[in-house]
JSON list of C-alpha atoms in Angstrom, two decimals:
[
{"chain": "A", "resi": 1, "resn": "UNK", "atom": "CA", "xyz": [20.21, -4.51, -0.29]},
{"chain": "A", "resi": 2, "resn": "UNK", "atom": "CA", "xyz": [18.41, -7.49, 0.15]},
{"chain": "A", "resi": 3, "resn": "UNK", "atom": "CA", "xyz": [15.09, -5.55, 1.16]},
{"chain": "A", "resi": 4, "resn": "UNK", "atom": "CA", "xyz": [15.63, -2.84, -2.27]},
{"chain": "A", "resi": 5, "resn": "UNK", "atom": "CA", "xyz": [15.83, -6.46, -4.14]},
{"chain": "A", "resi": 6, "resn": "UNK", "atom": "CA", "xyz": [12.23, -7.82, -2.34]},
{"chain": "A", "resi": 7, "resn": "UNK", "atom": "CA", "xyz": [10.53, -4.75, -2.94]},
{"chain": "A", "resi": 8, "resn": "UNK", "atom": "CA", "xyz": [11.39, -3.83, -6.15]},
{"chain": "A", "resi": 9, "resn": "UNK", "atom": "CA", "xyz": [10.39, -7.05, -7.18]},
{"chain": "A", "resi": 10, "resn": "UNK", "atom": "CA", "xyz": [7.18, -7.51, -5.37]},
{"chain": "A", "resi": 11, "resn": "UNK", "atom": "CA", "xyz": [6.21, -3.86, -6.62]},
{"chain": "A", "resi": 12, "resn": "UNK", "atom": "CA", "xyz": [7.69, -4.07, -10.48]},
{"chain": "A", "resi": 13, "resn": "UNK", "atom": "CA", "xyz": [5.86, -7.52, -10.56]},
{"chain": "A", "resi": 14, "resn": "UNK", "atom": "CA", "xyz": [2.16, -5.56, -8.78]},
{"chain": "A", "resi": 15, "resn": "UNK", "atom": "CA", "xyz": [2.77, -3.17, -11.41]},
{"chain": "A", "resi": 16, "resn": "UNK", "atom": "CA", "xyz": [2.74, -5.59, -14.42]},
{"chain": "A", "resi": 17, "resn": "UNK", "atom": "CA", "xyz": [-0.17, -7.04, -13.41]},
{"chain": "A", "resi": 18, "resn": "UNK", "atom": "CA", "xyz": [-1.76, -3.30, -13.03]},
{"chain": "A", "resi": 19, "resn": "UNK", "atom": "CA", "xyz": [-0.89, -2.16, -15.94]},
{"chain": "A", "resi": 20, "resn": "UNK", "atom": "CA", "xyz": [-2.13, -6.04, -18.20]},
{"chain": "A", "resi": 21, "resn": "UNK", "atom": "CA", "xyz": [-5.78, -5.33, -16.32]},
{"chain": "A", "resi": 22, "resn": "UNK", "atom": "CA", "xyz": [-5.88, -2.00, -17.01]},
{"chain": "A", "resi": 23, "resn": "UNK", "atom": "CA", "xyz": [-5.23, -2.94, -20.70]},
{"chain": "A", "resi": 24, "resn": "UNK", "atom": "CA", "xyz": [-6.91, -5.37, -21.53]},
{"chain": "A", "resi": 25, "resn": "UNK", "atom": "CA", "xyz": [-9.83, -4.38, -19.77]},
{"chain": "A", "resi": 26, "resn": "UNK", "atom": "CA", "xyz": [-10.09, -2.14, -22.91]},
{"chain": "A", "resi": 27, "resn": "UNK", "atom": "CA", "xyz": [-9.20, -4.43, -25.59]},
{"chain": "A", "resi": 28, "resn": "UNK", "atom": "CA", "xyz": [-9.23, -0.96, -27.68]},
{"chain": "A", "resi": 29, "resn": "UNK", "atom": "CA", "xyz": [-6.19, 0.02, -25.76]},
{"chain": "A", "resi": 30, "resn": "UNK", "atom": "CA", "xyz": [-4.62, -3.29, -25.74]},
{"chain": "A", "resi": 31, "resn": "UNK", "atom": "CA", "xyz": [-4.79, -3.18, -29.48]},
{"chain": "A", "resi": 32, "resn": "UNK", "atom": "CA", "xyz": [-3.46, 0.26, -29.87]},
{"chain": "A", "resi": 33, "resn": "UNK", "atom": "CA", "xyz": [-0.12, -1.05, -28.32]},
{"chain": "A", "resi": 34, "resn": "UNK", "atom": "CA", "xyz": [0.30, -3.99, -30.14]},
{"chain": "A", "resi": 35, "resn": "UNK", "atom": "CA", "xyz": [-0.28, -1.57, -33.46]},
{"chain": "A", "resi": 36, "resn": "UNK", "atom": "CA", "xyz": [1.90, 1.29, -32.43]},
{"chain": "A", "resi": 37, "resn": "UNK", "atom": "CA", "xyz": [4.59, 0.18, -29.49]},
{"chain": "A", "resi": 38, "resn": "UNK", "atom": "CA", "xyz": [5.81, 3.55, -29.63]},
{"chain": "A", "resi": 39, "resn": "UNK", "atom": "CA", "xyz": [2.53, 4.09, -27.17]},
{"chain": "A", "resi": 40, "resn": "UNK", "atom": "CA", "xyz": [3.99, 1.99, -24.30]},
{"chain": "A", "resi": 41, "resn": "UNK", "atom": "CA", "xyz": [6.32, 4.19, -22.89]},
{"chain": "A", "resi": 42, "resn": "UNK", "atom": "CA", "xyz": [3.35, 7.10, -22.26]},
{"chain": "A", "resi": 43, "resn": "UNK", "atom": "CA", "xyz": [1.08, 3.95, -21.65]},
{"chain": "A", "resi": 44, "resn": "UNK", "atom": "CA", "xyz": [3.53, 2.91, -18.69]},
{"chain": "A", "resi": 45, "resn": "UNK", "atom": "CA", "xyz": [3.52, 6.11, -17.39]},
{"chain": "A", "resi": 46, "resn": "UNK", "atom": "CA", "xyz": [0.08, 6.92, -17.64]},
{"chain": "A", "resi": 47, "resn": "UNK", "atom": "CA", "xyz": [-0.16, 2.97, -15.42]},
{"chain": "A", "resi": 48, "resn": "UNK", "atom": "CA", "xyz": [2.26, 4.60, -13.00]},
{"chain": "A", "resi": 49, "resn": "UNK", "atom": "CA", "xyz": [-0.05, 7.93, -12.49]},
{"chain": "A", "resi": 50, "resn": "UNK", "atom": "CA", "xyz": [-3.23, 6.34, -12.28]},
{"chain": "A", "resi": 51, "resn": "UNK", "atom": "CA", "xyz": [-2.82, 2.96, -10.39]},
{"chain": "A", "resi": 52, "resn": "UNK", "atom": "CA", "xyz": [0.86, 2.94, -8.80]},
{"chain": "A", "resi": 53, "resn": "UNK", "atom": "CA", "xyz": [2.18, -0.64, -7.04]},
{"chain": "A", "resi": 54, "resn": "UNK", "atom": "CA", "xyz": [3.83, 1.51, -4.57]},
{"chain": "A", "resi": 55, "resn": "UNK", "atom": "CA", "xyz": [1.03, 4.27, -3.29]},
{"chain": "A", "resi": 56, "resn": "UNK", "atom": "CA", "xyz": [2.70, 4.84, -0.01]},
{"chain": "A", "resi": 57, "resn": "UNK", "atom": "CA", "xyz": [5.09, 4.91, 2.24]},
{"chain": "A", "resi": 58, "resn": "UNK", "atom": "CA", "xyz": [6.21, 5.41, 6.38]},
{"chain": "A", "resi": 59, "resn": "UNK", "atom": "CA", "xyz": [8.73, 8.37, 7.41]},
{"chain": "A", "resi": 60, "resn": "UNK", "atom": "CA", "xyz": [9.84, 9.25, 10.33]},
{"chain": "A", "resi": 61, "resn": "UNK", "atom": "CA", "xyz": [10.05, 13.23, 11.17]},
{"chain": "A", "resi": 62, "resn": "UNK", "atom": "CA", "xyz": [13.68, 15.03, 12.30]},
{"chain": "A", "resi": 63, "resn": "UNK", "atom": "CA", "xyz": [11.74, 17.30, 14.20]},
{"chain": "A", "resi": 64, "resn": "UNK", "atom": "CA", "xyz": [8.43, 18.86, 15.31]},
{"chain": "A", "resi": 65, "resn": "UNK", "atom": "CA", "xyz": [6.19, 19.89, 12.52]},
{"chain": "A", "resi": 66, "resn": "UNK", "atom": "CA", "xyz": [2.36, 21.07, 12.14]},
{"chain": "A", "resi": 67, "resn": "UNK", "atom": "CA", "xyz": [0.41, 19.94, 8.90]},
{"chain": "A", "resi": 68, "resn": "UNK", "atom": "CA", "xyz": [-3.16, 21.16, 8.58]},
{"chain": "A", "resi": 69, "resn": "UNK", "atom": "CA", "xyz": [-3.11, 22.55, 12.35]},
{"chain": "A", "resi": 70, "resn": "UNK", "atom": "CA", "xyz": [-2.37, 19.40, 13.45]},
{"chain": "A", "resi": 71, "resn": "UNK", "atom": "CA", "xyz": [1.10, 19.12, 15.71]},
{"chain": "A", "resi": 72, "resn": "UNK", "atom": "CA", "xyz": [3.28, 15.78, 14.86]},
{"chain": "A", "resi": 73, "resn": "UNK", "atom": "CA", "xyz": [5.81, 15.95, 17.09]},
{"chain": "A", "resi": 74, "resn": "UNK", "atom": "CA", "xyz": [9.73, 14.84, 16.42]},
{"chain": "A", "resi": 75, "resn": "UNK", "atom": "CA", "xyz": [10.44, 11.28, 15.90]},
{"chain": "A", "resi": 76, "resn": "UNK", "atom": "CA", "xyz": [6.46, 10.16, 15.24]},
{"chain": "A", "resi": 77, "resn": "UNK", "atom": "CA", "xyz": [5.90, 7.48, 12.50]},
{"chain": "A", "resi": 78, "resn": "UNK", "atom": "CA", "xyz": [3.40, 9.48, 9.67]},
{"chain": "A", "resi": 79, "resn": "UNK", "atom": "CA", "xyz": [2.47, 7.05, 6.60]},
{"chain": "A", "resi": 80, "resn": "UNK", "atom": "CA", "xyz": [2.05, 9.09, 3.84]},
{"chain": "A", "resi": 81, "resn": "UNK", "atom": "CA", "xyz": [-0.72, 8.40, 0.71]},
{"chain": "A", "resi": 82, "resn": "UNK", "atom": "CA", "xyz": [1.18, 10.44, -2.13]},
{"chain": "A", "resi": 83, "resn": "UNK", "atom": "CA", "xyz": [-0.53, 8.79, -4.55]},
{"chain": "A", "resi": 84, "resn": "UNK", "atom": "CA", "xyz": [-3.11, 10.43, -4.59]},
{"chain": "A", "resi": 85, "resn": "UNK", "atom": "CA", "xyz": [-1.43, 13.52, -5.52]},
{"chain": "A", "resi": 86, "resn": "UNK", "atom": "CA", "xyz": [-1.33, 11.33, -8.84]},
{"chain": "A", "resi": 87, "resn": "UNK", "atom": "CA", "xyz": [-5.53, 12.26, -9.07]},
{"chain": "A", "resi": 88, "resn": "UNK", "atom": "CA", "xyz": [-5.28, 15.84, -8.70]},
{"chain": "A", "resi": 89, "resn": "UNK", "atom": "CA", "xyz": [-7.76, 17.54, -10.69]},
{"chain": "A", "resi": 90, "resn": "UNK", "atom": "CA", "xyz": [-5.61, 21.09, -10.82]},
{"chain": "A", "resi": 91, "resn": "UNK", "atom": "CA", "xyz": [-2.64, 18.89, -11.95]},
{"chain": "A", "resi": 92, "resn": "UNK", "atom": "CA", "xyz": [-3.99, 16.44, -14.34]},
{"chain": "A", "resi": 93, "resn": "UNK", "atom": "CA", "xyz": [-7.22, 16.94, -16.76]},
{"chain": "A", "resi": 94, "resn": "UNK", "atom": "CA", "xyz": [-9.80, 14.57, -16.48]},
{"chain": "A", "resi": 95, "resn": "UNK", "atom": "CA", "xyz": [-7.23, 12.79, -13.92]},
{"chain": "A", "resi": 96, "resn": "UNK", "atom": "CA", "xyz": [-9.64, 10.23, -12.45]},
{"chain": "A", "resi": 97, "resn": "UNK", "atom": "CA", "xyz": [-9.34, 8.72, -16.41]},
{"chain": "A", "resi": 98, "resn": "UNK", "atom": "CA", "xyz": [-7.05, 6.28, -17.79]},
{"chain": "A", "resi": 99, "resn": "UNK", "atom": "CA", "xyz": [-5.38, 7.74, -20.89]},
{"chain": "A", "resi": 100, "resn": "UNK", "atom": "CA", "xyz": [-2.53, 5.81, -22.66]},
{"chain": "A", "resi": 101, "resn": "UNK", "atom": "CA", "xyz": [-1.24, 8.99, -24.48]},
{"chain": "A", "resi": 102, "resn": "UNK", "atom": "CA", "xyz": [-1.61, 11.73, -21.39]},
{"chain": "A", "resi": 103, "resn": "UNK", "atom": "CA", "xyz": [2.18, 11.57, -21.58]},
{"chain": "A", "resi": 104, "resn": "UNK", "atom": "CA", "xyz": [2.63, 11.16, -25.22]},
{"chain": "A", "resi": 105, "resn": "UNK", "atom": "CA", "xyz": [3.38, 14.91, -25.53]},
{"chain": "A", "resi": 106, "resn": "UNK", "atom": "CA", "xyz": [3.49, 16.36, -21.50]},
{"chain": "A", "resi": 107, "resn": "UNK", "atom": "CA", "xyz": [6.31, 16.09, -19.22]},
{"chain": "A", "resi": 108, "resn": "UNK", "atom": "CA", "xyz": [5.89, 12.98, -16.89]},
{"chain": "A", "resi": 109, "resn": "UNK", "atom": "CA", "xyz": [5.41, 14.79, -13.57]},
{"chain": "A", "resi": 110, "resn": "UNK", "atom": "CA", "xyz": [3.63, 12.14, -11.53]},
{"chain": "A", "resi": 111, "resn": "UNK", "atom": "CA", "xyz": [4.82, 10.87, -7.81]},
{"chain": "A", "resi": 112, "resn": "UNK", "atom": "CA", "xyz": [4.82, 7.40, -8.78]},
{"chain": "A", "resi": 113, "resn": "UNK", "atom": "CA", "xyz": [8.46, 6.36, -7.58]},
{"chain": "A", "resi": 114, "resn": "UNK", "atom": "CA", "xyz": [7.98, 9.48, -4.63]},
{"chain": "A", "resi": 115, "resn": "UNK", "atom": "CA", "xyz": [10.56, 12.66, -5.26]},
{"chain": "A", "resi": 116, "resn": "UNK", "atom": "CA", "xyz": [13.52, 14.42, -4.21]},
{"chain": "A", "resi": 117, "resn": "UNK", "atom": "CA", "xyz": [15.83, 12.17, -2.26]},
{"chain": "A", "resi": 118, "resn": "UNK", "atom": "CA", "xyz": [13.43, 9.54, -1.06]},
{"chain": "A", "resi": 119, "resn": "UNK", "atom": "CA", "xyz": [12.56, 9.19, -5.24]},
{"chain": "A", "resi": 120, "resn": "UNK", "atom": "CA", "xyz": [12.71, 5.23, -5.55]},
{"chain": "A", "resi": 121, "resn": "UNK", "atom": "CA", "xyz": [16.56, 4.14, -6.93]},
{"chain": "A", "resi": 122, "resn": "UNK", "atom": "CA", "xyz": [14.98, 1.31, -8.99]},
{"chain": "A", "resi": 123, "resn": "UNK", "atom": "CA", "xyz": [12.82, 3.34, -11.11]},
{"chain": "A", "resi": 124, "resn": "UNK", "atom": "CA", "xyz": [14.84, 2.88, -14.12]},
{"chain": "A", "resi": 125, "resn": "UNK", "atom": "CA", "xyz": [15.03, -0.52, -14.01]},
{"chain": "A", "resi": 126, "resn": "UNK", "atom": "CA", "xyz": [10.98, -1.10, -12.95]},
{"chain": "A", "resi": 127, "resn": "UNK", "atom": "CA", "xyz": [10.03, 0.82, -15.82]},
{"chain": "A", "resi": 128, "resn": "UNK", "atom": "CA", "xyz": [12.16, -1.10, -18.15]},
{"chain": "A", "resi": 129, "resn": "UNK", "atom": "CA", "xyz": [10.29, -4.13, -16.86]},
{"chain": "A", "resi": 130, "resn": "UNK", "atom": "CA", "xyz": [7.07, -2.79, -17.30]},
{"chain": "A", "resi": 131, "resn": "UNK", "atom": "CA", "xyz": [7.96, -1.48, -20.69]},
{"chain": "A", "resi": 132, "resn": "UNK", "atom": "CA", "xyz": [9.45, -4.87, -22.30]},
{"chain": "A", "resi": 133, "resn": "UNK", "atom": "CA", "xyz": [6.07, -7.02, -20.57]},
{"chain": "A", "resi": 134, "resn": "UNK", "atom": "CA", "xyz": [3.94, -4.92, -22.52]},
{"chain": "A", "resi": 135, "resn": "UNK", "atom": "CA", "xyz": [5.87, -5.17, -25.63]},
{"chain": "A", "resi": 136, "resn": "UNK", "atom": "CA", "xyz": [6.37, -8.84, -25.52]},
{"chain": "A", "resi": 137, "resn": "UNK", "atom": "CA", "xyz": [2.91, -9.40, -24.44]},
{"chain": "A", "resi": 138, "resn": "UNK", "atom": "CA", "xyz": [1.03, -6.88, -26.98]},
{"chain": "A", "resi": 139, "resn": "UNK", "atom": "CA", "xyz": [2.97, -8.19, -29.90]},
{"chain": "A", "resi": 140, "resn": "UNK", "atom": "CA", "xyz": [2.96, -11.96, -29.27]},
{"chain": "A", "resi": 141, "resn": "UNK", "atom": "CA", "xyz": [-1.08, -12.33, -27.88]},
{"chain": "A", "resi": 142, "resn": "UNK", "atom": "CA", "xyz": [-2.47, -9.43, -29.50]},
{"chain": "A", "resi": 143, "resn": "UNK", "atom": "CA", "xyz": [-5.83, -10.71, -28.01]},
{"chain": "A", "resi": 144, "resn": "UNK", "atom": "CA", "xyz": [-5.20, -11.16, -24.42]},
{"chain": "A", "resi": 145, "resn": "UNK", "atom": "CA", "xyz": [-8.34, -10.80, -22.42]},
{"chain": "A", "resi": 146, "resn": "UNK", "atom": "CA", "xyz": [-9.61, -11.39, -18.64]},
{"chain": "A", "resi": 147, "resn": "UNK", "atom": "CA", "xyz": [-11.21, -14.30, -17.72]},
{"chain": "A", "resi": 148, "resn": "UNK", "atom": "CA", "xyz": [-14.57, -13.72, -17.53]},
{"chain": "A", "resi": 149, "resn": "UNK", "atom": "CA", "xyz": [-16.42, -13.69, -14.08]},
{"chain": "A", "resi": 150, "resn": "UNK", "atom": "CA", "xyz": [-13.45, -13.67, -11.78]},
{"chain": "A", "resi": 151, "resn": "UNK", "atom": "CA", "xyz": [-13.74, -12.02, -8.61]},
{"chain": "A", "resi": 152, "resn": "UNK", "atom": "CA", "xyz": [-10.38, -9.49, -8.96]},
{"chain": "A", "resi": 153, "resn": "UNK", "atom": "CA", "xyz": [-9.53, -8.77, -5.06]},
{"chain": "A", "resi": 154, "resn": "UNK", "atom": "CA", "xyz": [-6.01, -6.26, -4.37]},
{"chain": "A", "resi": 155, "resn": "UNK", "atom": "CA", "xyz": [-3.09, -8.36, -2.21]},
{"chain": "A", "resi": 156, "resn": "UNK", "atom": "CA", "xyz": [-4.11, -7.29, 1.47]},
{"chain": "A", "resi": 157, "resn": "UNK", "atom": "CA", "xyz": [-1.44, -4.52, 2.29]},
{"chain": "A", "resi": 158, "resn": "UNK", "atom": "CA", "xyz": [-1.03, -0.76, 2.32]},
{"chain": "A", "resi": 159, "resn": "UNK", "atom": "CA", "xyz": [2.49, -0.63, 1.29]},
{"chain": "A", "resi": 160, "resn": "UNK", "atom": "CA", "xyz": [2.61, -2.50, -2.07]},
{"chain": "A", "resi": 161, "resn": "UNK", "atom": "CA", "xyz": [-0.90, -2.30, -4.53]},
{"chain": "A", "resi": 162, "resn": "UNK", "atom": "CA", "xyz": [-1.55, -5.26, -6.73]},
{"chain": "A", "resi": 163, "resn": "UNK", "atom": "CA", "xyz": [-3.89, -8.17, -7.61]},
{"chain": "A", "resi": 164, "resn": "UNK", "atom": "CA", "xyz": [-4.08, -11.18, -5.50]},
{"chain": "A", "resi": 165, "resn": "UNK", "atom": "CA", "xyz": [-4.40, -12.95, -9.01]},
{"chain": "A", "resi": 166, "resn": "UNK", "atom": "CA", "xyz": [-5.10, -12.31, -12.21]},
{"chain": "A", "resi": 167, "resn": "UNK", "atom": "CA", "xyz": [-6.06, -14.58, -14.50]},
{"chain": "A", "resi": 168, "resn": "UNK", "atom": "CA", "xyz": [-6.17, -13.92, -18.04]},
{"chain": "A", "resi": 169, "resn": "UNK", "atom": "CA", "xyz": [-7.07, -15.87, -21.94]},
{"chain": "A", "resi": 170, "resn": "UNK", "atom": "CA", "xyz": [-6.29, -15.88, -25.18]},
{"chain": "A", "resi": 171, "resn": "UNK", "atom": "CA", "xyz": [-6.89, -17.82, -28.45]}
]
């Protein structure tokens, strides 16, 4: 329990911070969800597809299996990258762009909280998080920016994708 508490915080909070740079980076975009709110459930979404908090994880396999020709035997460690299933061209148009409303109108179909029975049991609750930051944010500083010439660096891990800091203005 303790560790489904420390990770889904240290991920849901990565993710926030994703999602406000991604944003406001655009100020187009940023202004787009404080105008129309109904946007920030595809715009969350569309966060989770392109830049996920949680872009990996470590299994261990039940028996001996070959991927690609190569042999992994029973009981090996493999960490797996599914996020980038997230960028695949045959699977998403123009997926290498950030668009707010790709999920407007599509089924959300990306790997973001993994699938089948290791599929993350907080993902309810991170994108309710994600969904009322952006909504208290966009509507009470409609002109949140970054601070200009800050050097943005990604927290030094491979399990859990954020921003070391992120430091943002407003008027």
């Amino acid at each position: 329990l303790c560790e489904m508490m420390i990770a889904g915080h240290k991920t849901t909070a990565s993710l926030i911070g994703t999602a406000v740079k991604l944003l406001v980076e655009n100020s187009h975009l940023w202004q787009s969800l404080h105008e129309n709110p109904a946007l920030i459930p595809a715009a969350v979404e569309e966060v989770l597809r392109y830049d996920t908090s949680a872009p990996t994880m470590v299994r261990v396999t039940t028996q001996e299996v070959t991927i690609a020709g190569v042999r992994i035997p029973k009981d090996s460690r493999v960490f797996i990258l599914f996020a980038s299933a997230n960028r695949d061209s045959e699977q998403y148009e123009n997926s290498d762009s950030f668009d707010i409303e790709r999920f407007q109108h599509n089924p959300v179909n990306h790997l973001a909280f993994s699938h089948g029975k290791h599929h993350c049991a907080g993902y309810n609750l991170a994108r309710r998080q994600v969904r009322i930051a952006l909504e208290i944010l966009s509507q009470r500083i409609p002109n949140l920016r970054i601070t200009p010439n800050q050097e943005l660096t990604h927290i030094p891990t491979l399990l859990d994708r954020g921003y070391a800091s992120l430091n943002l203005e407003w008027d």
